[in-house]
Coordinates of C-alpha atoms and ligand atoms in Angstrom, one line a residue:
M292 CA 22.0 -58.0 -15.5
D293 CA 21.3 -57.3 -12.1
K294 CA 19.5 -59.5 -9.9
I295 CA 17.5 -58.8 -6.7
I296 CA 17.4 -61.3 -3.6
I297 CA 14.8 -61.2 -1.0
H298 CA 14.7 -63.6 1.8
G299 CA 11.2 -63.4 3.5
P300 CA 8.9 -63.1 4.9
S301 CA 9.7 -59.4 6.0
Y302 CA 7.6 -56.8 8.4
L303 CA 8.2 -53.5 7.2
K304 CA 8.6 -50.4 9.7
G305 CA 9.9 -46.7 9.6
E306 CA 9.4 -44.0 6.8
V307 CA 10.2 -43.5 3.2
S308 CA 10.3 -40.8 0.9
I309 CA 8.5 -40.9 -2.6
S310 CA 10.6 -39.4 -5.5
G311 CA 9.6 -37.5 -8.0
A312 CA 7.1 -38.8 -10.6
K313 CA 8.4 -40.6 -13.6
N314 CA 5.2 -40.1 -15.8
A315 CA 4.8 -36.5 -15.2
A316 CA 8.8 -35.6 -15.6
L317 CA 8.8 -37.2 -19.3
P318 CA 6.1 -35.0 -20.9
I319 CA 7.6 -31.9 -19.0
L320 CA 11.0 -32.3 -20.0
V321 CA 9.6 -33.2 -23.8
S322 CA 8.0 -29.7 -23.4
S323 CA 11.4 -28.1 -23.5
L324 CA 11.2 -28.3 -27.3
L325 CA 8.5 -25.9 -27.5
S326 CA 10.7 -22.7 -26.9
S327 CA 14.3 -21.5 -26.8
G328 CA 15.5 -20.6 -23.3
T329 CA 17.0 -22.9 -20.2
Y330 CA 14.2 -24.9 -18.4
E331 CA 15.3 -25.9 -14.9
I332 CA 13.3 -28.9 -13.9
S333 CA 13.3 -30.2 -10.2
N334 CA 12.4 -33.3 -8.6
V335 CA 13.5 -35.6 -11.6
P336 CA 14.2 -38.8 -10.3
H337 CA 17.0 -41.1 -11.1
L338 CA 15.5 -43.5 -13.8
K339 CA 16.6 -45.2 -17.0
D340 CA 13.1 -43.7 -18.8
I341 CA 14.4 -40.4 -17.8
E342 CA 17.8 -41.4 -19.2
T343 CA 16.1 -42.5 -22.5
I344 CA 14.3 -39.2 -22.7
L345 CA 17.2 -36.9 -21.9
S346 CA 19.3 -38.6 -24.6
L347 CA 16.6 -38.5 -26.9
L348 CA 16.5 -34.7 -26.5
S349 CA 20.2 -34.4 -26.8
H350 CA 20.1 -36.2 -29.9
L351 CA 17.6 -33.6 -31.1
G352 CA 20.3 -31.3 -30.5
A353 CA 19.1 -30.0 -26.6
T354 CA 21.7 -29.1 -24.3
V355 CA 21.5 -31.0 -21.3
K356 CA 22.6 -30.8 -17.7
R357 CA 22.1 -33.0 -15.3
N358 CA 22.8 -32.3 -11.5
K359 CA 21.1 -34.7 -8.6
E360 CA 17.7 -34.4 -9.0
E361 CA 17.8 -31.1 -11.1
V362 CA 17.9 -30.7 -14.9
K363 CA 18.6 -27.8 -17.1
I364 CA 17.3 -28.3 -20.8
S365 CA 18.2 -25.7 -23.7
S366 CA 16.7 -26.3 -26.8
D367 CA 18.4 -23.6 -29.0
A368 CA 19.9 -25.6 -31.0
I369 CA 17.5 -28.4 -32.2
S370 CA 19.1 -29.5 -35.4
C371 CA 17.7 -33.1 -36.0
F372 CA 13.9 -33.6 -36.0
E373 CA 14.2 -37.6 -36.3
A374 CA 13.3 -40.1 -33.0
P375 CA 14.9 -43.2 -34.5
Y376 CA 13.7 -46.8 -33.8
E377 CA 16.6 -47.5 -31.5
Q378 CA 15.8 -44.7 -29.2
V379 CA 11.7 -45.1 -29.3
K380 CA 11.4 -49.0 -29.1
T381 CA 13.5 -48.9 -25.4
M382 CA 10.7 -46.2 -24.4
R383 CA 7.6 -45.7 -26.1
A384 CA 7.0 -42.2 -24.4
S385 CA 9.5 -40.9 -26.4
I386 CA 6.5 -40.8 -29.0
L387 CA 5.9 -37.6 -27.3
V388 CA 8.2 -35.4 -29.0
L389 CA 6.1 -35.6 -31.9
G390 CA 3.4 -33.0 -30.9
P391 CA 6.0 -30.3 -29.9
L392 CA 8.5 -31.1 -32.7
L393 CA 5.4 -30.2 -35.4
A394 CA 4.2 -27.5 -33.6
R395 CA 7.5 -25.4 -33.3
F396 CA 10.0 -26.6 -36.3
K397 CA 6.7 -28.0 -38.6
K398 CA 8.2 -31.2 -38.9
A399 CA 9.2 -34.1 -37.3
K400 CA 10.0 -38.0 -38.3
V401 CA 9.5 -40.5 -35.8
S402 CA 9.6 -43.9 -35.6
L403 CA 6.0 -46.2 -34.6
P404 CA 6.6 -47.3 -31.0
G405 CA 5.7 -50.7 -31.7
G406 CA 4.0 -52.7 -29.1
C407 CA 5.4 -54.0 -25.8
A408 CA 4.9 -57.1 -23.2
I409 CA 1.8 -55.7 -22.2
G410 CA -0.4 -54.6 -25.3
E411 CA -0.4 -53.9 -29.0
R412 CA -0.2 -50.0 -27.5
P413 CA -1.3 -48.2 -30.8
I414 CA -0.9 -44.4 -31.5
N415 CA -3.7 -43.9 -33.7
L416 CA -5.9 -41.2 -31.6
H417 CA -2.1 -39.4 -31.1
L418 CA -2.4 -39.3 -35.1
A419 CA -5.5 -38.6 -36.1
A420 CA -5.7 -35.8 -33.6
L421 CA -2.2 -34.3 -35.3
E422 CA -4.5 -34.5 -38.3
K423 CA -7.0 -32.7 -37.3
L424 CA -5.1 -29.6 -36.3
G425 CA -3.5 -29.6 -39.7
A426 CA -0.6 -31.9 -39.8
D427 CA 0.2 -34.3 -42.9
I428 CA 1.0 -37.7 -41.4
Q429 CA 2.8 -40.2 -43.8
L430 CA 3.8 -44.0 -42.4
E431 CA 6.6 -45.1 -44.0
N432 CA 9.3 -48.0 -43.3
G433 CA 8.0 -48.3 -39.5
Y434 CA 8.2 -44.6 -39.4
V435 CA 5.5 -41.5 -38.8
I436 CA 6.7 -38.8 -41.1
A437 CA 5.0 -35.6 -40.1
K438 CA 4.8 -31.8 -41.4
T439 CA 2.3 -29.1 -41.3
A440 CA 2.5 -25.3 -42.8
G441 CA 1.0 -24.2 -39.5
L442 CA -0.7 -25.9 -36.8
K443 CA -4.5 -24.6 -36.8
G444 CA -6.5 -25.1 -33.6
A445 CA -9.4 -27.7 -33.6
R446 CA -12.2 -29.4 -31.7
I447 CA -11.1 -33.1 -31.1
Y448 CA -12.7 -36.2 -29.6
F449 CA -10.6 -39.0 -28.0
D450 CA -12.2 -42.7 -28.8
T451 CA -10.9 -43.5 -25.4
P452 CA -8.7 -41.4 -23.0
T453 CA -5.4 -41.7 -23.8
V454 CA -2.7 -40.3 -21.7
T455 CA 0.2 -39.7 -23.9
G456 CA -2.3 -38.6 -26.6
T457 CA -3.8 -35.7 -24.6
E458 CA 0.2 -34.8 -23.4
N459 CA 0.9 -35.1 -27.5
M460 CA -2.0 -33.0 -28.1
M461 CA -1.8 -30.1 -25.3
M462 CA 1.9 -29.7 -26.4
A463 CA 1.0 -29.5 -30.1
A464 CA -2.1 -26.9 -29.6
T465 CA -0.2 -24.2 -27.3
L466 CA 1.3 -23.2 -30.4
A467 CA -1.4 -23.7 -32.9
Q468 CA -3.3 -20.6 -34.6
G469 CA -6.6 -20.8 -32.5
V470 CA -8.2 -22.5 -30.0
T471 CA -8.1 -26.1 -29.5
V472 CA -10.7 -28.2 -27.5
L473 CA -9.7 -31.8 -26.6
E474 CA -12.8 -33.9 -25.3
N475 CA -12.9 -37.3 -23.2
S476 CA -9.2 -36.5 -22.4
A477 CA -7.4 -38.4 -19.9
R478 CA -7.4 -36.9 -16.6
E479 CA -4.4 -38.3 -14.7
P480 CA -2.5 -36.2 -12.4
E481 CA 0.7 -36.0 -14.7
I482 CA -1.6 -34.4 -17.2
T483 CA -2.3 -31.6 -14.6
D484 CA 1.1 -31.2 -13.7
L485 CA 2.0 -30.8 -17.5
A486 CA -0.6 -28.3 -18.0
N487 CA 0.6 -26.4 -14.7
A488 CA 4.3 -26.4 -16.6
L489 CA 3.3 -25.4 -19.8
N490 CA 1.1 -22.6 -18.4
Q491 CA 4.1 -21.3 -16.6
M492 CA 5.6 -21.2 -20.0
G493 CA 3.0 -18.8 -21.2
A494 CA 0.4 -20.9 -22.4
F495 CA -3.5 -21.1 -22.2
I496 CA -4.5 -24.0 -20.8
S497 CA -7.7 -24.6 -18.7
G498 CA -9.6 -27.8 -17.8
A499 CA -6.8 -30.2 -17.2
G500 CA -7.3 -32.8 -14.7
T501 CA -11.4 -32.9 -16.5
D502 CA -12.0 -34.6 -19.6
T503 CA -12.3 -31.7 -21.6
I504 CA -8.9 -29.3 -21.9
T505 CA -9.4 -25.9 -23.6
I506 CA -5.4 -24.7 -25.2
E507 CA -5.5 -21.1 -26.6
G508 CA -2.6 -21.3 -29.0
V509 CA -0.1 -18.3 -28.3
R510 CA 2.5 -17.1 -30.9
E511 CA 5.7 -18.2 -28.6
L512 CA 6.3 -19.7 -25.3
K513 CA 9.5 -19.3 -22.6
A514 CA 11.6 -21.4 -20.8
T515 CA 10.6 -21.9 -17.1
S516 CA 11.6 -23.2 -13.9
Y517 CA 9.4 -26.3 -12.8
R518 CA 9.4 -28.7 -10.0
V519 CA 8.0 -32.4 -11.0
M520 CA 5.1 -33.8 -8.7
Q521 CA 5.4 -36.7 -6.7
D522 CA 5.3 -40.1 -8.2
R523 CA 1.8 -41.4 -7.3
I524 CA 2.4 -45.2 -8.5
E525 CA 5.7 -45.3 -6.6
T526 CA 3.6 -44.1 -3.5
G527 CA 0.6 -46.9 -3.9
T528 CA 3.5 -49.4 -4.2
F529 CA 4.6 -49.0 -1.0
L530 CA 1.2 -48.6 0.4
I531 CA 0.4 -52.0 -1.1
A532 CA 4.0 -53.5 0.0
V533 CA 3.1 -52.8 3.8
A534 CA -0.4 -53.7 3.4
A535 CA 1.2 -57.1 2.3
T536 CA 3.7 -57.8 4.9
G537 CA 2.2 -56.5 7.7
G538 CA 4.0 -53.5 9.8
E539 CA 3.5 -50.0 9.9
V540 CA 5.5 -47.1 7.8
E541 CA 5.1 -43.6 6.9
I542 CA 5.2 -42.5 3.4
K543 CA 6.7 -39.0 3.3
N544 CA 6.5 -36.4 0.4
C545 CA 3.5 -37.7 -1.4
N546 CA 0.1 -36.6 -2.2
S547 CA -2.9 -39.1 -0.9
I548 CA -5.3 -36.9 -3.4
H549 CA -4.0 -39.1 -6.3
L550 CA -4.7 -42.0 -4.6
E551 CA -8.1 -42.4 -3.6
A552 CA -9.4 -45.3 -5.8
L553 CA -6.6 -47.2 -4.0
I554 CA -6.9 -46.3 -0.7
E555 CA -10.4 -46.5 -0.7
K556 CA -10.0 -50.4 -1.6
L557 CA -7.4 -50.7 0.7
T558 CA -9.4 -49.4 3.7
A559 CA -12.1 -51.7 2.4
A560 CA -9.7 -54.8 2.6
G561 CA -9.1 -53.4 6.4
V562 CA -5.5 -51.5 6.0
K563 CA -5.4 -48.3 8.4
I564 CA -4.5 -45.7 6.3
S565 CA -4.4 -42.2 7.7
C566 CA -3.4 -38.9 5.3
Q567 CA -1.8 -35.6 5.9
K568 CA -1.2 -33.1 3.8
D569 CA 1.8 -34.5 2.2
S570 CA 2.3 -38.1 4.0
I571 CA 0.7 -41.4 4.8
L572 CA 0.7 -43.7 8.0
V573 CA -0.2 -47.2 6.7
K574 CA -0.8 -50.0 9.4
S575 CA -1.4 -53.5 8.4
D576 CA -1.9 -56.6 10.5
R577 CA -2.1 -58.3 7.2
I578 CA -5.7 -59.6 7.6
I579 CA -6.7 -58.6 4.4
Q580 CA -10.8 -58.6 3.2
N581 CA -10.8 -60.2 -0.3
L582 CA -12.1 -57.5 -3.2
H583 CA -13.6 -57.0 -6.4
V584 CA -11.7 -54.5 -8.3
Q585 CA -11.7 -53.0 -12.1
T586 CA -8.9 -50.8 -13.4
Q587 CA -10.4 -48.0 -15.1
P588 CA -8.6 -44.6 -16.7
Y589 CA -8.3 -42.0 -13.6
P590 CA -10.0 -41.2 -11.4
G591 CA -10.4 -44.9 -11.2
F592 CA -8.1 -47.7 -9.9
P593 CA -4.7 -47.2 -11.8
T594 CA -3.5 -50.0 -14.0
D595 CA -0.2 -49.5 -13.0
L596 CA -0.9 -50.8 -9.6
Q597 CA -3.2 -53.7 -10.9
A598 CA 0.0 -56.2 -10.5
Q599 CA 1.2 -55.1 -7.4
L600 CA -2.5 -55.3 -6.2
M601 CA -3.2 -59.0 -7.4
V602 CA -0.1 -60.2 -4.7
L603 CA -1.7 -58.6 -1.5
L604 CA -5.0 -60.3 -2.9
S605 CA -3.6 -63.9 -2.5
Q606 CA -3.2 -63.3 0.8
A607 CA -7.2 -62.3 1.2
Q608 CA -9.7 -64.0 3.6
G609 CA -11.5 -65.6 0.3
A610 CA -11.2 -65.3 -3.7
S611 CA -11.2 -61.6 -5.1
V612 CA -11.3 -60.7 -8.9
I613 CA -9.6 -58.2 -10.6
T614 CA -10.8 -56.9 -14.2
E615 CA -7.8 -55.0 -16.4
N616 CA -9.9 -52.6 -18.5
I617 CA -7.2 -50.8 -20.2
F618 CA -4.5 -53.1 -21.6
E619 CA -5.1 -56.7 -23.3
N620 CA -2.2 -58.5 -22.2
R621 CA -1.0 -57.2 -18.6
F622 CA -1.2 -60.2 -16.6
N623 CA 2.2 -61.5 -17.5
H624 CA 3.5 -61.4 -13.5
V625 CA 0.8 -64.2 -13.0
A626 CA 2.7 -67.0 -14.3
E627 CA 5.6 -66.2 -12.0
L628 CA 3.5 -65.6 -9.2
R629 CA 1.8 -69.0 -9.7
R630 CA 5.7 -70.6 -9.2
M631 CA 5.8 -69.1 -5.9
G632 CA 2.2 -70.3 -5.0
A633 CA -0.3 -68.1 -6.0
N634 CA -3.5 -69.5 -7.0
I635 CA -4.7 -67.2 -10.0
T636 CA -7.4 -68.3 -12.7
I637 CA -7.3 -66.2 -16.4
D638 CA -10.5 -65.8 -18.3
G639 CA -9.8 -62.9 -21.0
R640 CA -9.3 -59.7 -19.0
T641 CA -10.5 -61.0 -15.7
A642 CA -8.3 -62.6 -13.2
V643 CA -9.8 -64.6 -10.2
I644 CA -7.4 -64.8 -7.1
E645 CA -7.7 -67.4 -4.5
G646 CA -7.3 -66.4 -1.2
F647 CA -5.0 -68.1 1.7
T648 CA -2.3 -68.9 -0.6
P649 CA 1.0 -68.7 1.3
L650 CA 4.0 -67.7 -0.9
S651 CA 7.4 -69.7 -1.4
G652 CA 10.4 -67.9 -2.6
A653 CA 11.3 -69.1 -6.2
P654 CA 13.9 -67.9 -8.8
V655 CA 11.0 -65.6 -11.1
M656 CA 11.5 -63.3 -14.2
A657 CA 10.4 -59.6 -14.4
T658 CA 8.7 -58.9 -17.8
D659 CA 7.6 -55.4 -17.3
L660 CA 7.8 -52.5 -15.4
R661 CA 5.0 -53.0 -13.1
A662 CA 5.1 -56.8 -13.2
S663 CA 8.1 -56.4 -11.7
A664 CA 7.4 -54.2 -8.8
S665 CA 4.8 -57.0 -8.0
L666 CA 7.6 -59.6 -8.0
V667 CA 9.7 -57.8 -5.2
I668 CA 6.2 -57.8 -3.1
A669 CA 5.8 -61.0 -3.6
G670 CA 9.4 -62.1 -2.8
L671 CA 8.9 -59.9 0.6
I672 CA 5.6 -61.9 1.5
A673 CA 7.3 -65.3 0.6
R674 CA 8.7 -67.9 2.8
G675 CA 12.3 -68.6 1.9
K676 CA 14.5 -66.9 -1.2
T677 CA 13.3 -65.4 -3.9
E678 CA 15.4 -64.4 -7.0
I679 CA 14.3 -61.5 -9.7
S680 CA 16.2 -61.4 -12.7
R681 CA 16.0 -58.8 -15.4
V682 CA 16.0 -56.1 -12.9
Y683 CA 16.4 -53.6 -15.6
H684 CA 12.5 -53.5 -16.1
L685 CA 12.1 -52.1 -12.5
D686 CA 14.6 -49.7 -12.9
R687 CA 12.9 -48.1 -15.6
G688 CA 10.4 -46.9 -13.0
Y689 CA 11.4 -47.1 -9.2
E690 CA 14.0 -44.9 -8.2
Q691 CA 16.7 -47.2 -5.4
L692 CA 13.3 -49.7 -4.6
D693 CA 15.7 -52.2 -3.0
Q694 CA 17.7 -49.6 -1.1
K695 CA 13.9 -47.7 0.2
L696 CA 13.1 -51.6 1.1
K697 CA 16.5 -52.3 3.0
T698 CA 16.0 -49.0 5.6
L699 CA 12.2 -50.2 6.0
G700 CA 13.5 -53.7 7.6
A701 CA 13.5 -55.8 4.5
N702 CA 15.9 -58.3 3.7
I703 CA 17.1 -57.4 0.1
E704 CA 20.2 -57.4 -1.9
R705 CA 20.7 -56.2 -5.4
V706 CA 23.0 -58.3 -7.2
R707 CA 25.2 -56.8 -9.7
G708 CA 25.0 -58.5 -12.9
V709 CA 28.2 -60.0 -15.1
S710 CA 27.5 -58.7 -18.4
Ligands
EPZ949 C1 0.4 -43.9 -19.8 O1 0.6 -44.8 -21.2 C2 1.5 -44.5 -18.9 N1 2.7 -44.3 -19.3 C3 1.0 -46.0 -18.8 O2 2.2 -46.3 -17.8 C4 0.1 -46.2 -18.1 O3 -0.4 -47.3 -17.6 C5 -0.8 -45.6 -19.4 O4 -1.0 -44.2 -19.4 C6 -2.7 -45.8 -18.8 O5 -2.7 -45.0 -17.6 C7 3.1 -42.5 -19.6 O6 2.5 -42.0 -18.9 C8 4.3 -42.5 -20.0 P1 -2.7 -44.4 -23.0 P2 -0.2 -44.6 -22.7 O7 -2.6 -44.0 -24.4 O8 -0.5 -42.9 -22.9 C9 -5.4 -47.0 -25.9 C10 3.8 -47.1 -16.6 O9 3.9 -48.3 -15.9 N2 -4.9 -46.3 -27.2 O10 -3.4 -43.8 -21.9 O11 1.1 -45.2 -23.6 C11 -4.2 -48.6 -25.3 O12 -4.1 -49.5 -26.4 C12 3.5 -47.0 -17.9 O13 4.4 -46.3 -15.6 C13 -5.3 -46.5 -28.1 O14 -6.0 -47.9 -28.8 O15 -1.3 -44.8 -22.3 C14 -5.2 -48.7 -23.8 O16 -5.6 -49.4 -24.2 C15 2.6 -48.6 -18.5 N3 -4.8 -45.9 -29.5 C16 -5.6 -47.4 -23.2 O17 -5.8 -46.2 -24.9 C17 -4.0 -44.4 -29.3 O18 -3.5 -43.9 -29.9 C18 -5.0 -46.4 -22.8 O19 -3.8 -46.0 -23.2 C19 -3.5 -44.3 -27.8 C20 -3.9 -45.0 -26.8

């Protein structure tokens, strides 16, 4: 397994370009199941999770061709309607094939994803919503077995905003008979990106980005070409990294509108941020004011930037508080940060982060995707050598993060694993 070695402290300077959004590309690639024809999807990042979803689509019978940032997919010959455990356990977002397979082929057998490092992550809201559309859902031997005589539009209320639940239902409802209204929907920009792609395919979706989404069912959709949005979590990760190391970086090919909550917090902490149409200039002198932050569904502060922010706040002028309201176990990075010198106290979903805690390099272990990003930032600001193992977690969601940081002046190397 690869490792990442960082010699800190670093000072970041220069410019970096953001890749396509993993969490938009995944549902948009899956939406190709909804019709025949060849889809051309561009700005698709090179990530492990993207490889996983493409191999699942191929397993179902789709023809997949990848050329640099572009993916061509044809779902003319779907012959399998089962997403096996081996595939789904490596990436929970595989559950997104459930809605499209039911909508177009009226059947699907998808392994229950099971939990992951950050929480139990049930899919009860996905299944209850599909039953409202007229699906018969059975759970057998760890699998969801779904079938329908034909989905019918319905009014669906989500007990809690669910990103992939909203995406699954938006896709399923495009081919349902009649109108579907999703209430208390998630509002993430990735949902709007998916809705735009589906509307280009001939769907009639309105309200994406708000908490009420209306989908008028149509008889069929058609293949399209679509360019995936930029990755707002990668952008936020770089904003926090520069804030923590000090420096001046222009982040290009990004959309600051998607990061208002983070930008407001970083500005309050004393970081200088100026936003242009598709770039952000960030400057930091490393004097950081402490903060109180609550993670919330979009447009609130994103849970996917909580671990990264925690590292920054370990260097603040005084104690900070972060409350993680989305996932019940998303503090796995804390034990590793403590080993580097952070002083963090956990009480349930609340972390109190003492400031003024200089970090020192250490061997640490990544536990999940965003925790691994926080360890990279910690390595950049720590004095001495940090060795991060299990970086396959990082490769799930960041395209060449070590290379991008090296171009900004970081002393960072990837050591290829022997196994
Ligand atoms: C998506 O996960 C993202 N993944 C996650 O990003 C992100 O952290 C999360 O949304 C929250 O923003 C993708 O888009 C592929 P949810 P998702 O359903 O859809 C509960 C990353 O780092 N819930 O919005 O699985 C759930 O337990 C990943 O890129 C139910 O109770 O998250 C959680 O507490 C990590 N029942 C809350 O809702 C359900 O049926 C929000 O989860 C579904 C969800």
